[in-house]
Tab-separated table of C-alpha atoms in Angstrom:
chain	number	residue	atom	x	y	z
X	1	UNK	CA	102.962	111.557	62.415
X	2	UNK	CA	104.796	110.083	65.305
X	3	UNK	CA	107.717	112.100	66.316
X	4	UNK	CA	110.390	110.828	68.650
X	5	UNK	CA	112.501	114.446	69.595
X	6	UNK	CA	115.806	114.398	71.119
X	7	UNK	CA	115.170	110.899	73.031
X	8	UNK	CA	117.607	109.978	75.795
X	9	UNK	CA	117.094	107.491	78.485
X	10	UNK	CA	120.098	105.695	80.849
X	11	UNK	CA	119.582	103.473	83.295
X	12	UNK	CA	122.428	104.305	86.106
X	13	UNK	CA	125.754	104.974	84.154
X	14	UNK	CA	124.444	103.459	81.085
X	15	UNK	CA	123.225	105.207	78.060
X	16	UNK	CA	120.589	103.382	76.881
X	17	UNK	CA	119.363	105.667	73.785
X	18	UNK	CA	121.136	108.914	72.859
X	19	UNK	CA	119.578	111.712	71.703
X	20	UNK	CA	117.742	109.926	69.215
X	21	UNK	CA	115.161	111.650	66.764
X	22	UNK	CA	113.276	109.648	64.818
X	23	UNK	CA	109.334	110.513	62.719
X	24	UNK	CA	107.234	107.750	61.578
X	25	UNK	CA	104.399	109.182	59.387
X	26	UNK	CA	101.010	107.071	58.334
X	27	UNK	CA	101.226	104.331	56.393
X	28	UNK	CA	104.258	103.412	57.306
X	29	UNK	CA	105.857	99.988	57.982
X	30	UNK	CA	109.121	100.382	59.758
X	31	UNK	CA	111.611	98.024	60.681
X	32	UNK	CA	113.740	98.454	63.740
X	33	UNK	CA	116.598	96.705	63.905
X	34	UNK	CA	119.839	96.369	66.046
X	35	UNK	CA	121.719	93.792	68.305
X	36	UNK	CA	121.086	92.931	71.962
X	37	UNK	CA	121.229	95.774	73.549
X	38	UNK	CA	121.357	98.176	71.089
X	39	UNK	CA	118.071	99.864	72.449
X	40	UNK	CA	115.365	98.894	70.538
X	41	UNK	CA	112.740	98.135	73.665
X	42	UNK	CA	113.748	101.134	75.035
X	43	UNK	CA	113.134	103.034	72.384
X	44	UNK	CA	109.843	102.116	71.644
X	45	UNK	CA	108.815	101.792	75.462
X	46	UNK	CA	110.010	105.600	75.728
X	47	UNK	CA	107.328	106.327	72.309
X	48	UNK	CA	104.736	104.258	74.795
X	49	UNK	CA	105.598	106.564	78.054
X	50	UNK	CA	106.375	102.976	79.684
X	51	UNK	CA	109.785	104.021	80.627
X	52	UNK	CA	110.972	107.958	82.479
X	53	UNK	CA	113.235	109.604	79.777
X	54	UNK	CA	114.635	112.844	78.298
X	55	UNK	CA	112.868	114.151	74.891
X	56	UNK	CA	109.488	114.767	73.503
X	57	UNK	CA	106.907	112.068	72.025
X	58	UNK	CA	104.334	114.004	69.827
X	59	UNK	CA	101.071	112.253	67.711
X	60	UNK	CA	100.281	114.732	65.052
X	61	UNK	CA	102.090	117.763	67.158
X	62	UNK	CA	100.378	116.655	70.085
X	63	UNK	CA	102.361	115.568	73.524
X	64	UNK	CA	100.995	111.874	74.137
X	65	UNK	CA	98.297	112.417	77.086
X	66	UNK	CA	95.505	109.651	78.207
X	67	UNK	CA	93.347	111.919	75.277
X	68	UNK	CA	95.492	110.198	72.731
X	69	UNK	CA	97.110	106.945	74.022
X	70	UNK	CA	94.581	105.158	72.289
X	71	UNK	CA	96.154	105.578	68.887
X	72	UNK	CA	99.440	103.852	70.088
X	73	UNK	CA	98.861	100.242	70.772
X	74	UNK	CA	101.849	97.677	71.800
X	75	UNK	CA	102.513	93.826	71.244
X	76	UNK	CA	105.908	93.030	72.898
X	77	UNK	CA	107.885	89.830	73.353
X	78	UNK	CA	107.128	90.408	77.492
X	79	UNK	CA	103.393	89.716	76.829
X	80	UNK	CA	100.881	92.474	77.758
X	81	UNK	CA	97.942	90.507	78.470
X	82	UNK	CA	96.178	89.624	81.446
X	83	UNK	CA	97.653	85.523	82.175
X	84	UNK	CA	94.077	84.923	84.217
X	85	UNK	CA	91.988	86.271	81.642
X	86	UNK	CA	90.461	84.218	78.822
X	87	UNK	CA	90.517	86.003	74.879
X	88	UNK	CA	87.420	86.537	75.685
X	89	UNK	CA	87.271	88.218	78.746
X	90	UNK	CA	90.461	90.534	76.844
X	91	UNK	CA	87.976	91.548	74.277
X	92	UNK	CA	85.703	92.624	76.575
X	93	UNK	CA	88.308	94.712	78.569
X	94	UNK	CA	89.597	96.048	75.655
X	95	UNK	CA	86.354	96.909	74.113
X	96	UNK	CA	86.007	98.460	76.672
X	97	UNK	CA	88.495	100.875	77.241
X	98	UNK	CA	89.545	101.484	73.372
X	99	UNK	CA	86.664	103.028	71.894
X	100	UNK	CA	88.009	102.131	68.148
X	101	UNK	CA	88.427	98.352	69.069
X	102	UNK	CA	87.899	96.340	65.951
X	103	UNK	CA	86.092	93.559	66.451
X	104	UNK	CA	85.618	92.251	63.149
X	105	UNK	CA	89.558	92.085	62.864
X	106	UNK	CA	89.906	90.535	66.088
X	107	UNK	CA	87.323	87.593	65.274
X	108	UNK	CA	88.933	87.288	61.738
X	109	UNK	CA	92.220	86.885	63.476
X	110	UNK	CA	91.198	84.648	66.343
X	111	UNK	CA	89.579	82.262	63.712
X	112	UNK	CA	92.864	82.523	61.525
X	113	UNK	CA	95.267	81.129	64.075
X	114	UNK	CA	92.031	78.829	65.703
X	115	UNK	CA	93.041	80.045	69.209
X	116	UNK	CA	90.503	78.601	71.822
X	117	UNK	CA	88.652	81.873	72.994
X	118	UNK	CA	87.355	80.235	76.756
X	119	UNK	CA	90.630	79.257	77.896
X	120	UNK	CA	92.725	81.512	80.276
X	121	UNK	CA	95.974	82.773	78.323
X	122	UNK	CA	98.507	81.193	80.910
X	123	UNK	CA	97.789	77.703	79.334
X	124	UNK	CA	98.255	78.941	76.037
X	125	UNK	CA	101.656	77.685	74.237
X	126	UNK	CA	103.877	80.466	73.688
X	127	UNK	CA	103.523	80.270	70.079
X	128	UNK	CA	99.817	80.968	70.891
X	129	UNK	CA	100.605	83.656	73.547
X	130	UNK	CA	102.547	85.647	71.109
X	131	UNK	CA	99.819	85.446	68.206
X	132	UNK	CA	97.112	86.678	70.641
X	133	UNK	CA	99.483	89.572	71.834
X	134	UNK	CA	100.058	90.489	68.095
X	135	UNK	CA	96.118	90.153	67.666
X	136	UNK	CA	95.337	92.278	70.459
X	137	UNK	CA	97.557	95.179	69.424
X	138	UNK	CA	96.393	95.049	65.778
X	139	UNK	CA	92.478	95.156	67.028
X	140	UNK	CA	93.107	97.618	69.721
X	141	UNK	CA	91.814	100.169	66.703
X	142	UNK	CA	95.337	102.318	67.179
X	143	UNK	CA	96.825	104.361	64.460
X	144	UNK	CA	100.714	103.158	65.223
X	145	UNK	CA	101.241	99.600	66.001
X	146	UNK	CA	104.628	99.414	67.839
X	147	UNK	CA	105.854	95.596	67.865
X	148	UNK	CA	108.794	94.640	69.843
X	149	UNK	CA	110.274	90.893	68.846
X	150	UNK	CA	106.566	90.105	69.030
X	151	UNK	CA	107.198	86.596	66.939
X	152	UNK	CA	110.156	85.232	69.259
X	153	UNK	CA	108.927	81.889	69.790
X	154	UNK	CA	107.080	81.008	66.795
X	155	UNK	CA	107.867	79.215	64.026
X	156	UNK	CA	108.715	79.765	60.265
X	157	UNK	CA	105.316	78.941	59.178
X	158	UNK	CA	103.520	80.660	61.789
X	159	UNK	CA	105.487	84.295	61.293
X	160	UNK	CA	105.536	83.386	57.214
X	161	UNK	CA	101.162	83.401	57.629
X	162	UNK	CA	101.627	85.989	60.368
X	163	UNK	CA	102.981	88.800	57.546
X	164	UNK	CA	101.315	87.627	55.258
X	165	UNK	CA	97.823	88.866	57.122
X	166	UNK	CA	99.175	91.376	58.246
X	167	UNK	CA	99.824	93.020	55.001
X	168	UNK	CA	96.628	92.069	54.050
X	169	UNK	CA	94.501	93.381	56.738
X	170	UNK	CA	96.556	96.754	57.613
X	171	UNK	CA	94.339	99.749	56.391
X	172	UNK	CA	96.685	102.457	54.016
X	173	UNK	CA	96.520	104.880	57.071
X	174	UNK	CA	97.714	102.218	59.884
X	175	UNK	CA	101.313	102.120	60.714
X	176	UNK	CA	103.584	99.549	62.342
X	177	UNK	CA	106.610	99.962	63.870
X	178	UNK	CA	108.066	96.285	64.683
X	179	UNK	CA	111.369	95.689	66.285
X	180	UNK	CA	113.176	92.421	65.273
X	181	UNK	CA	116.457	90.384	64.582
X	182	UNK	CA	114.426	88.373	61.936
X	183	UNK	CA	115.812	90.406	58.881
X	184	UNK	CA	115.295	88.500	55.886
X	185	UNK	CA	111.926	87.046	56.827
X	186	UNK	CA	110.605	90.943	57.091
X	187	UNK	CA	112.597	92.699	54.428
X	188	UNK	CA	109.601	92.091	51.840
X	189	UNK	CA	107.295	93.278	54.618
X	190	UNK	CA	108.757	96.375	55.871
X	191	UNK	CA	109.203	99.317	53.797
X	192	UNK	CA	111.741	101.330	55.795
X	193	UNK	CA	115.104	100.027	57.985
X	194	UNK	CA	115.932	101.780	61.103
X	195	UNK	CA	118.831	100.757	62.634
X	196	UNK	CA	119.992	101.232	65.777
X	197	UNK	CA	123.228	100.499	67.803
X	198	UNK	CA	124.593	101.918	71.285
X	199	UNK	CA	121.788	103.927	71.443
X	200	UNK	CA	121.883	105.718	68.521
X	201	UNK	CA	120.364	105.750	65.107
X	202	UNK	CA	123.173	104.886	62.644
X	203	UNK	CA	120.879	104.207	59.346
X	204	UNK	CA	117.819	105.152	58.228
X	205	UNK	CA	116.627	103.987	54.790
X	206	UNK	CA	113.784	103.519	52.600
X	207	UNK	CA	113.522	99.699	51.390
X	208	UNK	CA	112.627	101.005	48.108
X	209	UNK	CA	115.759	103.276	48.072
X	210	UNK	CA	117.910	100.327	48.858
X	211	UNK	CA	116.759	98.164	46.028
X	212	UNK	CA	117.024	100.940	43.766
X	213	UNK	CA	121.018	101.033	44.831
X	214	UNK	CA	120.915	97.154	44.138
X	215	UNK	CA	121.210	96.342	47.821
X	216	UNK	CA	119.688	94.716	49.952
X	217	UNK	CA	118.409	95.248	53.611
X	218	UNK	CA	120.917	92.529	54.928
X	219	UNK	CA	124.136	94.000	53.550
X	220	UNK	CA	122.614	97.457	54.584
X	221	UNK	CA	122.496	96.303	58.054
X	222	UNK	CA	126.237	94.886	57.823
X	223	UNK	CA	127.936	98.166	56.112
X	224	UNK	CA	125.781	99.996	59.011
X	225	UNK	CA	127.305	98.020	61.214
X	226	UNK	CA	130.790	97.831	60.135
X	227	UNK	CA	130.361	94.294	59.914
X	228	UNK	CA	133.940	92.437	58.951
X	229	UNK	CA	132.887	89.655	56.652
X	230	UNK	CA	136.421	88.331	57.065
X	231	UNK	CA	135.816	88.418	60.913
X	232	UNK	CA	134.924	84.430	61.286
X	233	UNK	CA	137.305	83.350	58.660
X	234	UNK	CA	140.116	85.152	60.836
X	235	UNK	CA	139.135	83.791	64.309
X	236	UNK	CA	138.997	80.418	62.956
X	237	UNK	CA	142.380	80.850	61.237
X	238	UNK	CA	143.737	82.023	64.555
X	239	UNK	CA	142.100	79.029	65.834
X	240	UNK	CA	143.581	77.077	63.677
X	241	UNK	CA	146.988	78.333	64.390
X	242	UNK	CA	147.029	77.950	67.879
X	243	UNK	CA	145.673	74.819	67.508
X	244	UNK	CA	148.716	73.338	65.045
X	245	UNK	CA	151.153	75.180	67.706
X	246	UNK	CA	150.154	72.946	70.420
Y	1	UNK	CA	68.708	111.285	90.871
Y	2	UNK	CA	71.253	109.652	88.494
Y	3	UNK	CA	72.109	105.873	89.990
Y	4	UNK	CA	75.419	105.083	90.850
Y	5	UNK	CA	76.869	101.497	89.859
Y	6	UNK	CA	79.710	100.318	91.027
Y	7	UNK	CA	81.198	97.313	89.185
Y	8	UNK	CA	82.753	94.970	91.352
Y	9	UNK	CA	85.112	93.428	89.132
Y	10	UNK	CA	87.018	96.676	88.870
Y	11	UNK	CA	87.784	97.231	92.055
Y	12	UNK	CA	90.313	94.182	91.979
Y	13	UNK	CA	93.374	93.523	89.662
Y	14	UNK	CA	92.501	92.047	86.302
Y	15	UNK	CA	91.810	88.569	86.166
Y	16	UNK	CA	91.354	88.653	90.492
Y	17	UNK	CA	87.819	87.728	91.493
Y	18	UNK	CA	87.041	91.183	93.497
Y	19	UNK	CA	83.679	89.476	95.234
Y	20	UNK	CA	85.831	86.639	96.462
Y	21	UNK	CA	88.526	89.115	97.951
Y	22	UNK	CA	86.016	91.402	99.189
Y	23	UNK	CA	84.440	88.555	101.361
Y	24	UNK	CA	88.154	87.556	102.414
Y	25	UNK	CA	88.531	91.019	103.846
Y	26	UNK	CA	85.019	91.156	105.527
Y	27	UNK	CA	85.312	87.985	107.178
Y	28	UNK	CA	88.787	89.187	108.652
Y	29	UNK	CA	87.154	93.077	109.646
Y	30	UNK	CA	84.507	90.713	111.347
Y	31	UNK	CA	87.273	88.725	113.542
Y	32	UNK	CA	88.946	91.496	114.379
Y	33	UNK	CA	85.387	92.913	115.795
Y	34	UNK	CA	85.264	90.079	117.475
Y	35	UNK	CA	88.729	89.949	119.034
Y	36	UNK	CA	88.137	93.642	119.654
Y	37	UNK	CA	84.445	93.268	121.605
Y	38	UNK	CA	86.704	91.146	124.419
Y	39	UNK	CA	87.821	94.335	125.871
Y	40	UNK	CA	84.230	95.442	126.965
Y	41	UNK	CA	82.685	92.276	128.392
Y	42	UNK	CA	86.229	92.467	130.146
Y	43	UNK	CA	85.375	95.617	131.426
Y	44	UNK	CA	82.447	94.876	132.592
Y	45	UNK	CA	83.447	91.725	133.974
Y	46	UNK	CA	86.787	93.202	136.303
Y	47	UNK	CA	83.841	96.513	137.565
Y	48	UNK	CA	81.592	93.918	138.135
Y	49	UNK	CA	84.153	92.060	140.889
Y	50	UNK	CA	85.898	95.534	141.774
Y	51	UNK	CA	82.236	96.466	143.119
Y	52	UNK	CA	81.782	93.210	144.966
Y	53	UNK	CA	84.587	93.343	146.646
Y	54	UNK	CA	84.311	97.093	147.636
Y	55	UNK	CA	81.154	95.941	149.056
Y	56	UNK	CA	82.530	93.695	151.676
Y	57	UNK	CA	84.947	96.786	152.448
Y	58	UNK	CA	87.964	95.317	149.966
Y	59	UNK	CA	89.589	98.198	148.752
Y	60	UNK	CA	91.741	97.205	145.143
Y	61	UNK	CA	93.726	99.475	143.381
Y	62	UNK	CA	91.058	100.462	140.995
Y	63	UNK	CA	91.671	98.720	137.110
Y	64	UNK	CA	93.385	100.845	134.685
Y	65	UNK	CA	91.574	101.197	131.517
Y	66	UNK	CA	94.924	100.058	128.993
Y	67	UNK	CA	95.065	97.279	131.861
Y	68	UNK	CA	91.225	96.184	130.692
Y	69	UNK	CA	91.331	97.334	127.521
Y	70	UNK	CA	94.838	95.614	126.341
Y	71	UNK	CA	95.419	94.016	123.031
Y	72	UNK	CA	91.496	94.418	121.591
Y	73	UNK	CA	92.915	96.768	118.962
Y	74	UNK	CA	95.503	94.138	117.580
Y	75	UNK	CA	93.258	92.255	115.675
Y	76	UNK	CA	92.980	95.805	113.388
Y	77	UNK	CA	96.489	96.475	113.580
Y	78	UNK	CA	97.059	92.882	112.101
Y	79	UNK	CA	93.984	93.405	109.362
Y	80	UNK	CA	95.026	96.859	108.341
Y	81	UNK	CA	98.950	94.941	108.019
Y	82	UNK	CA	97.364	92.374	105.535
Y	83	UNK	CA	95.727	95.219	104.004
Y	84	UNK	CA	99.080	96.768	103.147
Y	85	UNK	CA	100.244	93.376	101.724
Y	86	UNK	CA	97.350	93.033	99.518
Y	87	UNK	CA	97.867	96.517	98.099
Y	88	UNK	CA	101.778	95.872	97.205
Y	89	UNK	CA	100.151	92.557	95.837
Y	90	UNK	CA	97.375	93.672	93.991
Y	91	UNK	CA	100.159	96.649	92.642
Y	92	UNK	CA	102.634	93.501	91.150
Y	93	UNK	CA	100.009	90.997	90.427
Y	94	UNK	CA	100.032	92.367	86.665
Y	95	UNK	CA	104.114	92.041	86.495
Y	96	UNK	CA	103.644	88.537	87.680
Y	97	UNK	CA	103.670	85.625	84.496
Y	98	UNK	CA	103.502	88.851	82.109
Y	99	UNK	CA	103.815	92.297	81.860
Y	100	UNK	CA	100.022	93.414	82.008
Y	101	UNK	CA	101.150	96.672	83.729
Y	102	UNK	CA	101.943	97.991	79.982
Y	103	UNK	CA	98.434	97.510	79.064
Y	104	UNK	CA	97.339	99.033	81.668
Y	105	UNK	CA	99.511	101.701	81.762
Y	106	UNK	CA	98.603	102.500	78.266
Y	107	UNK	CA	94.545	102.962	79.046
Y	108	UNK	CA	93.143	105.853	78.414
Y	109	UNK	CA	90.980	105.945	81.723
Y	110	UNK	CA	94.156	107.434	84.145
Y	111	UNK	CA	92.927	105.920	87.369
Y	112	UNK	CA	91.892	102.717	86.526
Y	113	UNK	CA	95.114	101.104	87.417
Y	114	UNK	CA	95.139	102.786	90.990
Y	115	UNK	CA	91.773	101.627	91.332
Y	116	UNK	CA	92.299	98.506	90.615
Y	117	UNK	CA	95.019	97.811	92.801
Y	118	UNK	CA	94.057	100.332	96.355
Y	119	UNK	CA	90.536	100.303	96.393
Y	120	UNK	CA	90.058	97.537	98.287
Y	121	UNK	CA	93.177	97.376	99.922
Y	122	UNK	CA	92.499	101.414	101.373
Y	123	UNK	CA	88.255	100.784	102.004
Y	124	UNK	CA	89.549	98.110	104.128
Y	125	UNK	CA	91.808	100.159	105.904
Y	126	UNK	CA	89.503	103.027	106.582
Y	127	UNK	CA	86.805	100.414	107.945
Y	128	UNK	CA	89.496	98.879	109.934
Y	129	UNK	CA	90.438	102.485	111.023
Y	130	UNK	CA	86.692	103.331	111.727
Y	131	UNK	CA	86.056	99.985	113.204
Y	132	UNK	CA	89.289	100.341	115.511
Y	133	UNK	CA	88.199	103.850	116.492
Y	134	UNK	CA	84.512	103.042	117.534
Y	135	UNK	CA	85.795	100.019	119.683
Y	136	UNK	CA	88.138	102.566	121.490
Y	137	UNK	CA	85.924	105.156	122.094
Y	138	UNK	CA	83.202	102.478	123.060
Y	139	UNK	CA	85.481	101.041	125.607
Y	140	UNK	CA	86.580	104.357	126.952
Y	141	UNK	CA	83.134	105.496	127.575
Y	142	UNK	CA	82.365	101.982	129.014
Y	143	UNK	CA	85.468	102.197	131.408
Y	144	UNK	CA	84.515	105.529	132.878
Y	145	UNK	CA	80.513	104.432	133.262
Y	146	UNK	CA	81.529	101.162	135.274
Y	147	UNK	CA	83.915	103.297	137.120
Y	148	UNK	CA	81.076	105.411	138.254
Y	149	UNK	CA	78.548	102.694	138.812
Y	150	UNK	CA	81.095	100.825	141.068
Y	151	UNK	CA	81.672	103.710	143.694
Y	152	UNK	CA	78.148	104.861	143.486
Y	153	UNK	CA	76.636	104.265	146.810
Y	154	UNK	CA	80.576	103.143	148.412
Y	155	UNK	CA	81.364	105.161	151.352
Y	156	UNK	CA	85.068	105.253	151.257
Y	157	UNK	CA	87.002	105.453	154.333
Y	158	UNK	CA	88.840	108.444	155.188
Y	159	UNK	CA	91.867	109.094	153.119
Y	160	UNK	CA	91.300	106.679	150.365
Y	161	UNK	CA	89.401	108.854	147.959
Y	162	UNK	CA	92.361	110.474	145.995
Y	163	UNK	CA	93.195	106.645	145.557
Y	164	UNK	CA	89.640	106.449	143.519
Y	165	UNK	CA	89.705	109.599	142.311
C-alpha cells in the first residue's frame, strides 16, 4: 500500500497541494486527473521524494528510504533518461542498480515499439523518447508505477497499442498510478479516478462504482469540477451580442 | 587481501566519457607543474647572478623569495577554478536535454549521484592542492639553500650584514 499522509507542498506563496491524503493499494490502476496546474506532478514527485514537502510517504507502513525506492519507479513527460546513453547502455545501468529489473519485459517491449537499441536517446523522435521512458519505468521491476502525462506527444495509435500492452503485461500485484488529461482514451484502462484541483483532492471514485451509477468518468470529472455545460454557449452568445451592437 | 576495482565510468556523469575527462584534467595538473617549476630554475637563476656579482664586491639588495617565486602557483589556482566549473557542470549535466536527475535521484545506491558528479572534480582539486603545496615548499627550501650558498665564503663589509641577514 502506498500512502500519501497529510501532503502539502507550496512553492513561495503558492499552494501547490493541500493537505492531501491519498492510499493506492496493489493492483491498482489509478487515474489522476486535473487541469494545468491543478497539482498532479507535484503530487506524484512529492510520492517520489523528488520535491521538499510537508506529510508522510509510506510503502507498506514503511517511510520511503534508499532500502525501498526500488519499488517506486517513474516515467514522466520531462524524460528521465540519460540523452547520451543508448537503450542499451540504460539497460545496463538500470540492471544494474534495480535488482528486480525485468529484462524479459524490457526486450518484449523494445521489440514491440521496434526502437533501435544502439542509438543514443537524444536522436530518438519524441514519440520514441516517451515509449522508451514508459518502457523503462515498467521494467525497472517496481511495485508502483507512477506515470505523469507520459504519452504527451504520441499519437492515437501509438497510446491505443500502448494500453493495450500494458494491460496485458501488468502482473495482478503491479500498480500504476498515471497522471493525464487524456480521459476518454484511459477510462477503459484505469479502474479508479482521482481528481485533483487547486491542490486538493475533490473526487475519488471507483470506475466500477461509476458505471454502476450509469455515469461515466467524463461527466464525473465535469460535476467534480463544477463544469457549466452552458458556459461556451453563453460566451458565444455574449459574443454574439456585442458583436450585433457594433 | 580483497582487490579493489574502481570503475571508471562511474566516476563521471552518465553518458560523460570519465577516461576522456580524466586525461583533460591530467594534462592541465601537468601544465600547471610546468608553469609552476619556473619559479625554481628562477631561483636558481637570480642566486646564481646575486653570487657573481657579490663576487666582484656588488652588493644588491638580496631577492625576496615572493619576488622569485611570483605567479608559479597561478597555474593551480586557475586548474583548481576549472575544477569548480566542472563540478557545477557535471552537477547539471543530467538537467540538461532531460531530467536524468530523477532517475538518479531515485537509485537505491545514496552516493552514486555525488560520485558521479565530485569525484573527479574534488581528486583534481586535492592533487592540485598537493601539487601547489609541494611546489611551495620546494621553492621555499630552494630559496633559503641558494641564499646560503651565495654568502658562503662572501666577506661582507662592515655594516652590511643586517642587510643580508
Amino acid at each position: 500500500m502506498l500512502e500519501l499522509n497529510k501532503i502539502y507542498k507550496s512553492y513561495g506563496f503558492t499552494t501547490a497541494i493541500d493537505c492531501v491524503t491519498l492510499s493506492v493499494g496493489p493492483g491498482e490502476i489509478v487515474g489522476l486527473f486535473g487541469e494545468n496546474g491543478a497539482g498532479k506532478t507535484t503530487l506524484l514527485k512529492c510520492a517520489l521524494g523528488l520535491t521538499a514537502h510537508e506529510g508522510t510517504v509510506s510503502l507498506d507502513g514503511e517511510p520511503v528510504t534508499r532500502r525501498n525506492i526500488e519499488r517506486l519507479s517513474f516515467a514522466t513527460c520531462e524524460h528521465s533518461f540519460f540523452p547520451g546513453l543508448t537503450p542499451n547502455a540504460h539497460r545496463d545501468f538500470y540492471r544494474e542498480h534495480f535488482p528486480k529489473w525485468r529484462e524479459k519485459r524490457y526486450a518484449a517491449l523494445m521489440d514491440f515499439f521496434r526502437l533501435p537499441p544502439r542509438k543514443p536517446l537524444r536522436s530518438f523522435s519524441t514519440g520514441q523518447k516517451n515509449q522508451f521512458e514508459v518502457i523503462l519505468a515498467l521494467s525497472q521491476g517496481a511495485d508502483y508505477i507512477l506515470m505523469d502525462e507520459p504519452f504527451a506527444g504520441n499519437d492515437i495509435f501509438n497510446r491505443e497499442d500502448f494500453y493495450k500492452v500494458l494491460l496485458g503485461i501488468l502482473e495482478p500485484e503491479e500498480t500504476v498510478i498515471l497522471s493525464t488529461h487524456l480521459l476518454e482514451e484511459v477510462e477503459n484502462f484505469v479502474s479508479r479516478a482521482v481528481l485533483i484541483k487547486k491542490g486538493k483532492i475533490v473526487g475519488d471514485e471507483l470506475i466500477s462504482d461509476l458505471e454502476d451509477r450509469g455515469t461515466d468518468l467524463m461527466g464525473f470529472v465535469k460535476s467534480a469540477y463544477g463544469y457549466e455545460p452552458d458556459r461556451v454557449s453563453r460566451a458565444l452568445g455574449k459574443l454574439t451580442g456585442e458583436e450585433d451592437e457594433k | 587481501m580483497k582487490k579493489v576495482k574502481i570503475r571508471l565510468d562511474r566516476l563521471a556523469p552518465v553518458g560523460i566519457n570519465a577516461a576522456l575527462e580524466l586525461k583533460c584534467v591530467g594534462a592541465a595538473l601537468a601544465a600547471a607543474l610546468l608553469w609552476g617549476s619556473v619559479a625554481p630554475l628562477h631561483i636558481v637563476g637570480e642566486f646564481m647572478d646575486f653570487k657573481e656579482l657579490l663576487n666582484v664586491g656588488v652588493f644588491n639588495k638580496m631577492p625576496g623569495f615572493s619576488t622569485l617565486f611570483g605567479g608559479a602557483l597561478y597555474g593551480f589556482a586557475a586548474v583548481i577554478t576549472g575544477l569548480c566549473a566542472l563540478a557545477v557542470w557535471h552537477w547539471l549535466y543530467p538537467r540538461l536535454g532531460a531530467r536524468s536527475d530523477y532517475t538518479l535521484r531515485r537509485l537505491p545506491r545514496r552516493s552514486e549521484r555525488y560520485v558521479r558528479a565530485f569525484a573527479i572534480p574534488l581528486a583534481g582539486i586535492v592533487i592540485s592542492a598537493l601539487l601547489a603545496a609541494i611546489v611551495l615548499l620546494a621553492s621555499r627550501a630552494l630559496y633559503t639553500y641558494m641564499r646560503g650558498w651565495a654568502l658562503r665564503g662572501v666577506t661582507l663589509p662592515a655594516g652590511m650584514e643586517d642587510m643580508y641577514a
